[in-house]
PDB file of C-alpha atoms in Angstrom:
ATOM      1  CA  MET J  24     157.567 106.801  84.182  1.00  0.00           C
ATOM      2  CA  PRO J  25     155.930 104.524  86.764  1.00  0.00           C
ATOM      3  CA  SER J  26     155.796 100.782  86.302  1.00  0.00           C
ATOM      4  CA  ASP J  27     154.008  97.949  87.993  1.00  0.00           C
ATOM      5  CA  VAL J  28     157.357  96.998  89.591  1.00  0.00           C
ATOM      6  CA  GLU J  29     157.080 100.140  91.690  1.00  0.00           C
ATOM      7  CA  THR J  30     153.957  98.821  93.400  1.00  0.00           C
ATOM      8  CA  LEU J  31     155.834  95.863  94.874  1.00  0.00           C
ATOM      9  CA  GLN J  32     157.071  95.867  98.435  1.00  0.00           C
ATOM     10  CA  PRO J  33     160.527  94.656  99.549  1.00  0.00           C
ATOM     11  CA  GLU J  34     159.402  91.795 101.735  1.00  0.00           C
ATOM     12  CA  ARG J  35     156.813  89.067 101.895  1.00  0.00           C
ATOM     13  CA  ILE J  36     153.642  89.980 103.703  1.00  0.00           C
ATOM     14  CA  SER J  37     151.577  87.339 105.429  1.00  0.00           C
ATOM     15  CA  THR J  38     147.866  87.952 104.946  1.00  0.00           C
ATOM     16  CA  ASP J  39     144.813  86.300 106.399  1.00  0.00           C
ATOM     17  CA  PRO J  40     142.840  84.802 103.466  1.00  0.00           C
ATOM     18  CA  ALA J  41     139.720  84.959 105.612  1.00  0.00           C
ATOM     19  CA  GLN J  42     140.051  88.743 105.694  1.00  0.00           C
ATOM     20  CA  SER J  43     138.268  89.679 102.487  1.00  0.00           C
ATOM     21  CA  LEU J  44     139.110  92.735 100.398  1.00  0.00           C
ATOM     22  CA  PHE J  45     135.476  92.975  99.315  1.00  0.00           C
ATOM     23  CA  PRO J  46     133.176  94.684  99.093  1.00  0.00           C
ATOM     24  CA  LEU J  47     135.334  97.658  98.167  1.00  0.00           C
ATOM     25  CA  LYS J  48     133.611 100.753  99.509  1.00  0.00           C
ATOM     26  CA  VAL J  49     134.478 104.261  98.354  1.00  0.00           C
ATOM     27  CA  ARG J  50     132.792 107.092 100.214  1.00  0.00           C
ATOM     28  CA  GLN J  51     132.838 110.794  99.266  1.00  0.00           C
ATOM     29  CA  LEU J  52     136.237 110.462  97.600  1.00  0.00           C
ATOM     30  CA  VAL J  53     137.868 113.763  96.658  1.00  0.00           C
ATOM     31  CA  TYR J  54     141.258 114.441  95.089  1.00  0.00           C
ATOM     32  CA  ASN J  55     142.523 117.962  94.493  1.00  0.00           C
ATOM     33  CA  VAL J  56     145.641 119.245  92.772  1.00  0.00           C
ATOM     34  CA  GLY J  57     146.096 122.795  93.969  1.00  0.00           C
ATOM     35  CA  LYS J  58     142.717 124.434  93.617  1.00  0.00           C
ATOM     36  CA  GLN J  59     141.559 122.037  90.912  1.00  0.00           C
ATOM     37  CA  ARG J  60     139.213 119.223  91.960  1.00  0.00           C
ATOM     38  CA  LEU J  61     139.934 116.193  89.794  1.00  0.00           C
ATOM     39  CA  ILE J  62     137.936 113.577  91.729  1.00  0.00           C
ATOM     40  CA  ASP J  63     134.714 115.036  93.043  1.00  0.00           C
ATOM     41  CA  GLY J  64     132.837 113.145  95.756  1.00  0.00           C
ATOM     42  CA  ILE J  65     132.826 109.601  94.349  1.00  0.00           C
ATOM     43  CA  ASP J  66     130.673 106.975  96.070  1.00  0.00           C
ATOM     44  CA  LEU J  67     131.078 103.363  94.936  1.00  0.00           C
ATOM     45  CA  THR J  68     130.536  99.830  96.174  1.00  0.00           C
ATOM     46  CA  ILE J  69     132.309  97.132  94.161  1.00  0.00           C
ATOM     47  CA  GLU J  70     131.927  93.397  94.699  1.00  0.00           C
ATOM     48  CA  LYS J  71     134.514  90.733  93.906  1.00  0.00           C
ATOM     49  CA  ASP J  72     132.994  88.426  91.309  1.00  0.00           C
ATOM     50  CA  ARG J  73     132.335  90.903  88.484  1.00  0.00           C
ATOM     51  CA  ARG J  74     134.877  92.261  86.028  1.00  0.00           C
ATOM     52  CA  THR J  75     134.653  96.000  86.654  1.00  0.00           C
ATOM     53  CA  ILE J  76     135.428  98.329  83.745  1.00  0.00           C
ATOM     54  CA  ILE J  77     136.002 102.040  84.376  1.00  0.00           C
ATOM     55  CA  MET J  78     135.182 104.259  81.413  1.00  0.00           C
ATOM     56  CA  GLY J  79     134.767 107.922  80.576  1.00  0.00           C
ATOM     57  CA  PRO J  80     136.086 110.676  78.305  1.00  0.00           C
ATOM     58  CA  ASN J  81     139.648 111.972  78.468  1.00  0.00           C
ATOM     59  CA  GLY J  82     140.263 113.840  81.709  1.00  0.00           C
ATOM     60  CA  ALA J  83     137.350 112.205  83.495  1.00  0.00           C
ATOM     61  CA  GLY J  84     139.587 110.889  86.297  1.00  0.00           C
ATOM     62  CA  LYS J  85     139.760 107.211  85.360  1.00  0.00           C
ATOM     63  CA  SER J  86     143.482 106.699  85.940  1.00  0.00           C
ATOM     64  CA  LEU J  87     143.439 108.893  89.032  1.00  0.00           C
ATOM     65  CA  LEU J  88     140.689 106.769  90.543  1.00  0.00           C
ATOM     66  CA  LEU J  89     142.672 103.593  89.860  1.00  0.00           C
ATOM     67  CA  ARG J  90     145.748 105.026  91.579  1.00  0.00           C
ATOM     68  CA  LEU J  91     143.701 106.184  94.538  1.00  0.00           C
ATOM     69  CA  LEU J  92     142.175 102.716  94.912  1.00  0.00           C
ATOM     70  CA  HIS J  93     145.646 101.172  94.850  1.00  0.00           C
ATOM     71  CA  GLY J  94     147.020 103.628  97.384  1.00  0.00           C
ATOM     72  CA  LEU J  95     149.560 105.302  95.114  1.00  0.00           C
ATOM     73  CA  LEU J  96     147.817 108.621  95.744  1.00  0.00           C
ATOM     74  CA  THR J  97     146.349 109.893  98.997  1.00  0.00           C
ATOM     75  CA  PRO J  98     142.794 111.268  98.847  1.00  0.00           C
ATOM     76  CA  THR J  99     142.218 114.884  99.740  1.00  0.00           C
ATOM     77  CA  GLU J 100     138.981 113.826 101.403  1.00  0.00           C
ATOM     78  CA  GLY J 101     136.890 110.700 101.757  1.00  0.00           C
ATOM     79  CA  GLU J 102     137.486 107.031 102.466  1.00  0.00           C
ATOM     80  CA  ILE J 103     138.560 103.903 100.609  1.00  0.00           C
ATOM     81  CA  CYS J 104     137.871 100.665 102.461  1.00  0.00           C
ATOM     82  CA  TRP J 105     138.920  97.338 100.982  1.00  0.00           C
ATOM     83  CA  GLY J 106     136.562  94.984 102.789  1.00  0.00           C
ATOM     84  CA  GLU J 107     137.869  94.015 106.201  1.00  0.00           C
ATOM     85  CA  THR J 108     141.367  95.376 105.532  1.00  0.00           C
ATOM     86  CA  PRO J 109     141.610  98.636 107.470  1.00  0.00           C
ATOM     87  CA  ARG J 110     144.374 100.381 105.505  1.00  0.00           C
ATOM     88  CA  VAL J 111     144.835 100.905 101.783  1.00  0.00           C
ATOM     89  CA  ASP J 112     148.590 100.213 102.043  1.00  0.00           C
ATOM     90  CA  GLN J 113     147.847  96.825 103.624  1.00  0.00           C
ATOM     91  CA  ALA J 114     145.345  96.001 100.892  1.00  0.00           C
ATOM     92  CA  ARG J 115     147.968  96.921  98.278  1.00  0.00           C
ATOM     93  CA  GLN J 116     150.078  93.920  99.306  1.00  0.00           C
ATOM     94  CA  ARG J 117     147.363  91.739  97.825  1.00  0.00           C
ATOM     95  CA  GLN J 118     146.988  93.674  94.583  1.00  0.00           C
ATOM     96  CA  ALA J 119     148.950  94.444  91.426  1.00  0.00           C
ATOM     97  CA  LEU J 120     148.686  97.425  89.094  1.00  0.00           C
ATOM     98  CA  VAL J 121     149.674  97.441  85.417  1.00  0.00           C
ATOM     99  CA  PHE J 122     150.155 100.792  83.691  1.00  0.00           C
ATOM    100  CA  GLN J 123     149.578 101.790  80.074  1.00  0.00           C
ATOM    101  CA  ARG J 124     153.178 101.418  78.987  1.00  0.00           C
ATOM    102  CA  PRO J 125     155.475  98.713  80.361  1.00  0.00           C
ATOM    103  CA  VAL J 126     158.815  99.624  81.894  1.00  0.00           C
ATOM    104  CA  LEU J 127     160.912  96.487  81.820  1.00  0.00           C
ATOM    105  CA  LEU J 128     164.284  95.699  83.324  1.00  0.00           C
ATOM    106  CA  ARG J 129     167.330  95.155  81.115  1.00  0.00           C
ATOM    107  CA  ARG J 130     167.018  91.442  81.681  1.00  0.00           C
ATOM    108  CA  SER J 131     165.349  88.430  80.135  1.00  0.00           C
ATOM    109  CA  VAL J 132     161.613  87.887  80.294  1.00  0.00           C
ATOM    110  CA  GLY J 133     162.089  85.231  82.974  1.00  0.00           C
ATOM    111  CA  ALA J 134     164.371  87.485  85.032  1.00  0.00           C
ATOM    112  CA  ASN J 135     161.812  90.297  84.889  1.00  0.00           C
ATOM    113  CA  LEU J 136     159.227  87.978  86.397  1.00  0.00           C
ATOM    114  CA  CYS J 137     161.623  86.555  88.993  1.00  0.00           C
ATOM    115  CA  PHE J 138     162.585  90.057  90.115  1.00  0.00           C
ATOM    116  CA  ALA J 139     159.125  90.511  91.613  1.00  0.00           C
ATOM    117  CA  LEU J 140     159.411  87.207  93.474  1.00  0.00           C
ATOM    118  CA  LYS J 141     162.882  88.008  94.820  1.00  0.00           C
ATOM    119  CA  LEU J 142     161.573  91.254  96.291  1.00  0.00           C
ATOM    120  CA  ARG J 143     159.063  89.222  98.251  1.00  0.00           C
ATOM    121  CA  ARG J 144     161.761  86.739  99.320  1.00  0.00           C
ATOM    122  CA  TYR J 145     160.370  83.576  97.772  1.00  0.00           C
ATOM    123  CA  THR J 146     162.709  80.592  97.770  1.00  0.00           C
ATOM    124  CA  ARG J 147     164.388  79.504  94.554  1.00  0.00           C
ATOM    125  CA  ALA J 148     162.086  76.478  94.281  1.00  0.00           C
ATOM    126  CA  GLU J 149     159.027  78.673  94.772  1.00  0.00           C
ATOM    127  CA  ARG J 150     160.306  81.143  92.187  1.00  0.00           C
ATOM    128  CA  GLU J 151     160.903  78.445  89.602  1.00  0.00           C
ATOM    129  CA  GLU J 152     157.458  76.924  90.094  1.00  0.00           C
ATOM    130  CA  ARG J 153     155.637  80.252  89.884  1.00  0.00           C
ATOM    131  CA  LEU J 154     157.705  81.326  86.900  1.00  0.00           C
ATOM    132  CA  ARG J 155     156.903  78.142  84.993  1.00  0.00           C
ATOM    133  CA  HIS J 156     153.212  78.496  85.758  1.00  0.00           C
ATOM    134  CA  ILE J 157     152.846  82.134  84.746  1.00  0.00           C
ATOM    135  CA  LEU J 158     154.933  81.742  81.577  1.00  0.00           C
ATOM    136  CA  GLU J 159     152.580  78.990  80.475  1.00  0.00           C
ATOM    137  CA  LEU J 160     149.478  80.976  81.424  1.00  0.00           C
ATOM    138  CA  ALA J 161     150.667  84.040  79.497  1.00  0.00           C
ATOM    139  CA  SER J 162     151.964  81.990  76.522  1.00  0.00           C
ATOM    140  CA  LEU J 163     155.459  83.374  77.099  1.00  0.00           C
ATOM    141  CA  SER J 164     157.418  80.156  77.695  1.00  0.00           C
ATOM    142  CA  HIS J 165     159.141  80.387  74.305  1.00  0.00           C
ATOM    143  CA  LEU J 166     160.318  83.913  75.150  1.00  0.00           C
ATOM    144  CA  ALA J 167     161.601  83.234  78.675  1.00  0.00           C
ATOM    145  CA  ASP J 168     165.275  83.699  77.782  1.00  0.00           C
ATOM    146  CA  ARG J 169     164.751  86.579  75.343  1.00  0.00           C
ATOM    147  CA  PRO J 170     165.794  90.088  76.446  1.00  0.00           C
ATOM    148  CA  ALA J 171     162.523  91.721  77.436  1.00  0.00           C
ATOM    149  CA  ARG J 172     163.302  95.076  75.831  1.00  0.00           C
ATOM    150  CA  VAL J 173     163.751  93.645  72.323  1.00  0.00           C
ATOM    151  CA  LEU J 174     160.229  92.254  72.239  1.00  0.00           C
ATOM    152  CA  SER J 175     157.379  93.851  70.341  1.00  0.00           C
ATOM    153  CA  GLN J 176     155.214  96.370  72.175  1.00  0.00           C
ATOM    154  CA  GLY J 177     152.424  93.822  72.551  1.00  0.00           C
ATOM    155  CA  GLU J 178     154.782  91.155  73.898  1.00  0.00           C
ATOM    156  CA  GLN J 179     156.285  93.628  76.349  1.00  0.00           C
ATOM    157  CA  GLN J 180     152.861  94.497  77.701  1.00  0.00           C
ATOM    158  CA  ARG J 181     152.072  90.814  78.092  1.00  0.00           C
ATOM    159  CA  VAL J 182     155.287  90.468  80.115  1.00  0.00           C
ATOM    160  CA  ALA J 183     154.176  93.401  82.288  1.00  0.00           C
ATOM    161  CA  VAL J 184     150.825  91.721  82.964  1.00  0.00           C
ATOM    162  CA  ALA J 185     152.551  88.403  83.681  1.00  0.00           C
ATOM    163  CA  ARG J 186     154.973  90.127  86.060  1.00  0.00           C
ATOM    164  CA  ALA J 187     151.998  91.510  87.970  1.00  0.00           C
ATOM    165  CA  LEU J 188     150.332  88.107  88.055  1.00  0.00           C
ATOM    166  CA  VAL J 189     153.355  86.124  89.195  1.00  0.00           C
ATOM    167  CA  LEU J 190     152.633  87.191  92.795  1.00  0.00           C
ATOM    168  CA  GLU J 191     149.096  85.772  92.477  1.00  0.00           C
ATOM    169  CA  PRO J 192     147.317  88.996  93.475  1.00  0.00           C
ATOM    170  CA  GLU J 193     143.728  88.889  94.628  1.00  0.00           C
ATOM    171  CA  VAL J 194     143.047  92.076  92.674  1.00  0.00           C
ATOM    172  CA  LEU J 195     144.502  93.036  89.295  1.00  0.00           C
ATOM    173  CA  LEU J 196     144.130  96.694  88.332  1.00  0.00           C
ATOM    174  CA  LEU J 197     144.911  97.663  84.742  1.00  0.00           C
ATOM    175  CA  ASP J 198     145.171 101.167  83.309  1.00  0.00           C
ATOM    176  CA  GLU J 199     144.399 100.983  79.572  1.00  0.00           C
ATOM    177  CA  PRO J 200     146.765  98.034  79.074  1.00  0.00           C
ATOM    178  CA  THR J 201     146.116  97.634  75.323  1.00  0.00           C
ATOM    179  CA  VAL J 202     146.455 101.245  74.113  1.00  0.00           C
ATOM    180  CA  SER J 203     148.020 101.389  70.616  1.00  0.00           C
ATOM    181  CA  LEU J 204     148.485  97.623  70.403  1.00  0.00           C
ATOM    182  CA  ASP J 205     147.714  95.569  67.303  1.00  0.00           C
ATOM    183  CA  PRO J 206     144.572  93.386  67.319  1.00  0.00           C
ATOM    184  CA  VAL J 207     146.504  90.144  67.899  1.00  0.00           C
ATOM    185  CA  SER J 208     148.221  91.589  70.981  1.00  0.00           C
ATOM    186  CA  VAL J 209     144.935  93.011  72.283  1.00  0.00           C
ATOM    187  CA  GLU J 210     143.308  89.595  71.946  1.00  0.00           C
ATOM    188  CA  ALA J 211     146.203  87.872  73.752  1.00  0.00           C
ATOM    189  CA  ILE J 212     146.042  90.261  76.711  1.00  0.00           C
ATOM    190  CA  GLU J 213     142.252  90.082  76.918  1.00  0.00           C
ATOM    191  CA  GLU J 214     142.431  86.270  76.934  1.00  0.00           C
ATOM    192  CA  LEU J 215     144.960  86.445  79.775  1.00  0.00           C
ATOM    193  CA  ILE J 216     142.692  88.796  81.737  1.00  0.00           C
ATOM    194  CA  LEU J 217     139.730  86.462  81.264  1.00  0.00           C
ATOM    195  CA  ALA J 218     141.831  83.454  82.290  1.00  0.00           C
ATOM    196  CA  VAL J 219     142.963  84.984  85.581  1.00  0.00           C
ATOM    197  CA  HIS J 220     139.426  86.171  86.302  1.00  0.00           C
ATOM    198  CA  ARG J 221     138.194  82.590  85.919  1.00  0.00           C
ATOM    199  CA  ARG J 222     140.838  81.570  88.471  1.00  0.00           C
ATOM    200  CA  GLY J 223     139.361  83.998  91.002  1.00  0.00           C
ATOM    201  CA  THR J 224     141.309  87.241  90.548  1.00  0.00           C
ATOM    202  CA  LYS J 225     139.240  90.406  90.725  1.00  0.00           C
ATOM    203  CA  ILE J 226     139.663  92.577  87.613  1.00  0.00           C
ATOM    204  CA  ILE J 227     139.342  96.383  87.656  1.00  0.00           C
ATOM    205  CA  LEU J 228     140.272  97.784  84.260  1.00  0.00           C
ATOM    206  CA  VAL J 229     140.321 101.303  82.823  1.00  0.00           C
ATOM    207  CA  THR J 230     139.632 101.622  79.102  1.00  0.00           C
ATOM    208  CA  HIS J 231     138.328 104.173  76.625  1.00  0.00           C
ATOM    209  CA  ASP J 232     137.722 101.402  74.069  1.00  0.00           C
ATOM    210  CA  MET J 233     133.983 100.753  73.815  1.00  0.00           C
ATOM    211  CA  ALA J 234     134.438  97.441  71.984  1.00  0.00           C
ATOM    212  CA  GLN J 235     136.847  96.203  74.637  1.00  0.00           C
ATOM    213  CA  ALA J 236     134.420  97.185  77.380  1.00  0.00           C
ATOM    214  CA  ARG J 237     131.697  95.170  75.671  1.00  0.00           C
ATOM    215  CA  ARG J 238     133.966  92.128  75.506  1.00  0.00           C
ATOM    216  CA  LEU J 239     135.233  92.264  79.072  1.00  0.00           C
ATOM    217  CA  ALA J 240     132.751  94.085  81.291  1.00  0.00           C
ATOM    218  CA  ASP J 241     130.400  92.523  83.772  1.00  0.00           C
ATOM    219  CA  GLU J 242     129.742  96.003  85.106  1.00  0.00           C
ATOM    220  CA  VAL J 243     130.718  99.525  84.047  1.00  0.00           C
ATOM    221  CA  VAL J 244     131.632 102.525  86.178  1.00  0.00           C
ATOM    222  CA  PHE J 245     131.336 105.615  83.983  1.00  0.00           C
ATOM    223  CA  LEU J 246     133.087 108.826  85.040  1.00  0.00           C
ATOM    224  CA  GLU J 247     132.725 112.379  83.817  1.00  0.00           C
ATOM    225  CA  GLN J 248     134.544 115.359  85.308  1.00  0.00           C
ATOM    226  CA  GLY J 249     135.665 113.327  88.306  1.00  0.00           C
ATOM    227  CA  ARG J 250     132.202 112.060  89.179  1.00  0.00           C
ATOM    228  CA  VAL J 251     130.435 108.720  88.762  1.00  0.00           C
ATOM    229  CA  VAL J 252     127.507 109.361  86.442  1.00  0.00           C
ATOM    230  CA  GLU J 253     126.607 105.709  85.936  1.00  0.00           C
ATOM    231  CA  HIS J 254     127.402 102.394  87.619  1.00  0.00           C
ATOM    232  CA  SER J 255     125.475  99.519  86.114  1.00  0.00           C
ATOM    233  CA  LEU J 256     125.668  96.004  84.718  1.00  0.00           C
ATOM    234  CA  SER J 257     127.160  95.924  81.234  1.00  0.00           C
ATOM    235  CA  ARG J 258     123.970  94.913  79.419  1.00  0.00           C
ATOM    236  CA  GLN J 259     122.071  97.764  80.979  1.00  0.00           C
ATOM    237  CA  PHE J 260     124.918 100.182  80.293  1.00  0.00           C
ATOM    238  CA  PHE J 261     125.056  99.364  76.591  1.00  0.00           C
ATOM    239  CA  GLN J 262     121.362  98.840  75.889  1.00  0.00           C
ATOM    240  CA  GLN J 263     119.662 101.264  78.265  1.00  0.00           C
ATOM    241  CA  PRO J 264     122.080 104.114  78.944  1.00  0.00           C
ATOM    242  CA  SER J 265     121.224 106.649  81.582  1.00  0.00           C
ATOM    243  CA  ALA J 266     120.477 110.164  80.390  1.00  0.00           C
ATOM    244  CA  ALA J 267     123.763 111.356  81.910  1.00  0.00           C
ATOM    245  CA  THR J 268     125.893 109.107  79.690  1.00  0.00           C
ATOM    246  CA  ALA J 269     123.705 108.783  76.595  1.00  0.00           C
ATOM    247  CA  HIS J 270     124.515 112.331  75.554  1.00  0.00           C
ATOM    248  CA  ILE J 271     128.241 111.498  75.540  1.00  0.00           C
ATOM    249  CA  TYR J 272     128.126 108.423  73.307  1.00  0.00           C
ATOM    250  CA  GLY J 273     124.715 108.790  71.700  1.00  0.00           C
ATOM    251  CA  SER J 274     123.625 105.907  69.491  1.00  0.00           C
ATOM    252  CA  SER J 275     127.105 104.307  69.667  1.00  0.00           C
ATOM    253  CA  ARG J 276     126.190 103.104  73.153  1.00  0.00           C
ATOM    254  CA  VAL J 277     123.555 100.755  71.752  1.00  0.00           C
ATOM    255  CA  VAL J 278     125.128  97.583  70.449  1.00  0.00           C
ATOM    256  CA  LEU J 279     124.683  93.842  70.669  1.00  0.00           C
TER     257      LEU J 279
END
């Protein structure tokens, strides 16, 4: 099973902060498996400041799109351009991806977070400072010395998000990070997502949870059968659905 650790690279990468990753432009994106087309000609332009929520029914291509954006999969056709960064693998150095289910090392919570920093060759002083900061941000300081794998499912997922954030990514991609979690754990992770967004991290999150989308979304990208059928601001999405998506959710789309 993949984990967000797998997206890390073995050495520190110097990046030019003036070289923006936005707007993210996706043009005629196609992804095939054998003869089956799973992503079918997606066109998107995504700006930095909004929290972008990707939604759609099961099998719509949400998780595939996230992996394509992060460079874990190679498109069959089309182009992904992260702002002024010419290659997706270069852009990935400035991103982090958290999967549905955390895969944690057989180490303490603190050691799980430090592992990511050691891969990037941060000094011990740098590691200690970043570790202290992210433990406080994620409300995990009291669990720093606890073995990560004995924690509750919600706590483990919070560790996975914190491990992604310890490298201070410019973009945080999350693939249904609160699936099957209890309400308290969902609230804790959503608060962490909102906190890092306020600090300037771009959020792109996949969810099938309509209530969560309402709480977190600034804009919604709605997929069906590998295609974008709606891309709109959240208020418009929930109050004035397009004909293409209204038939999927019906009156449940109208809230607020």
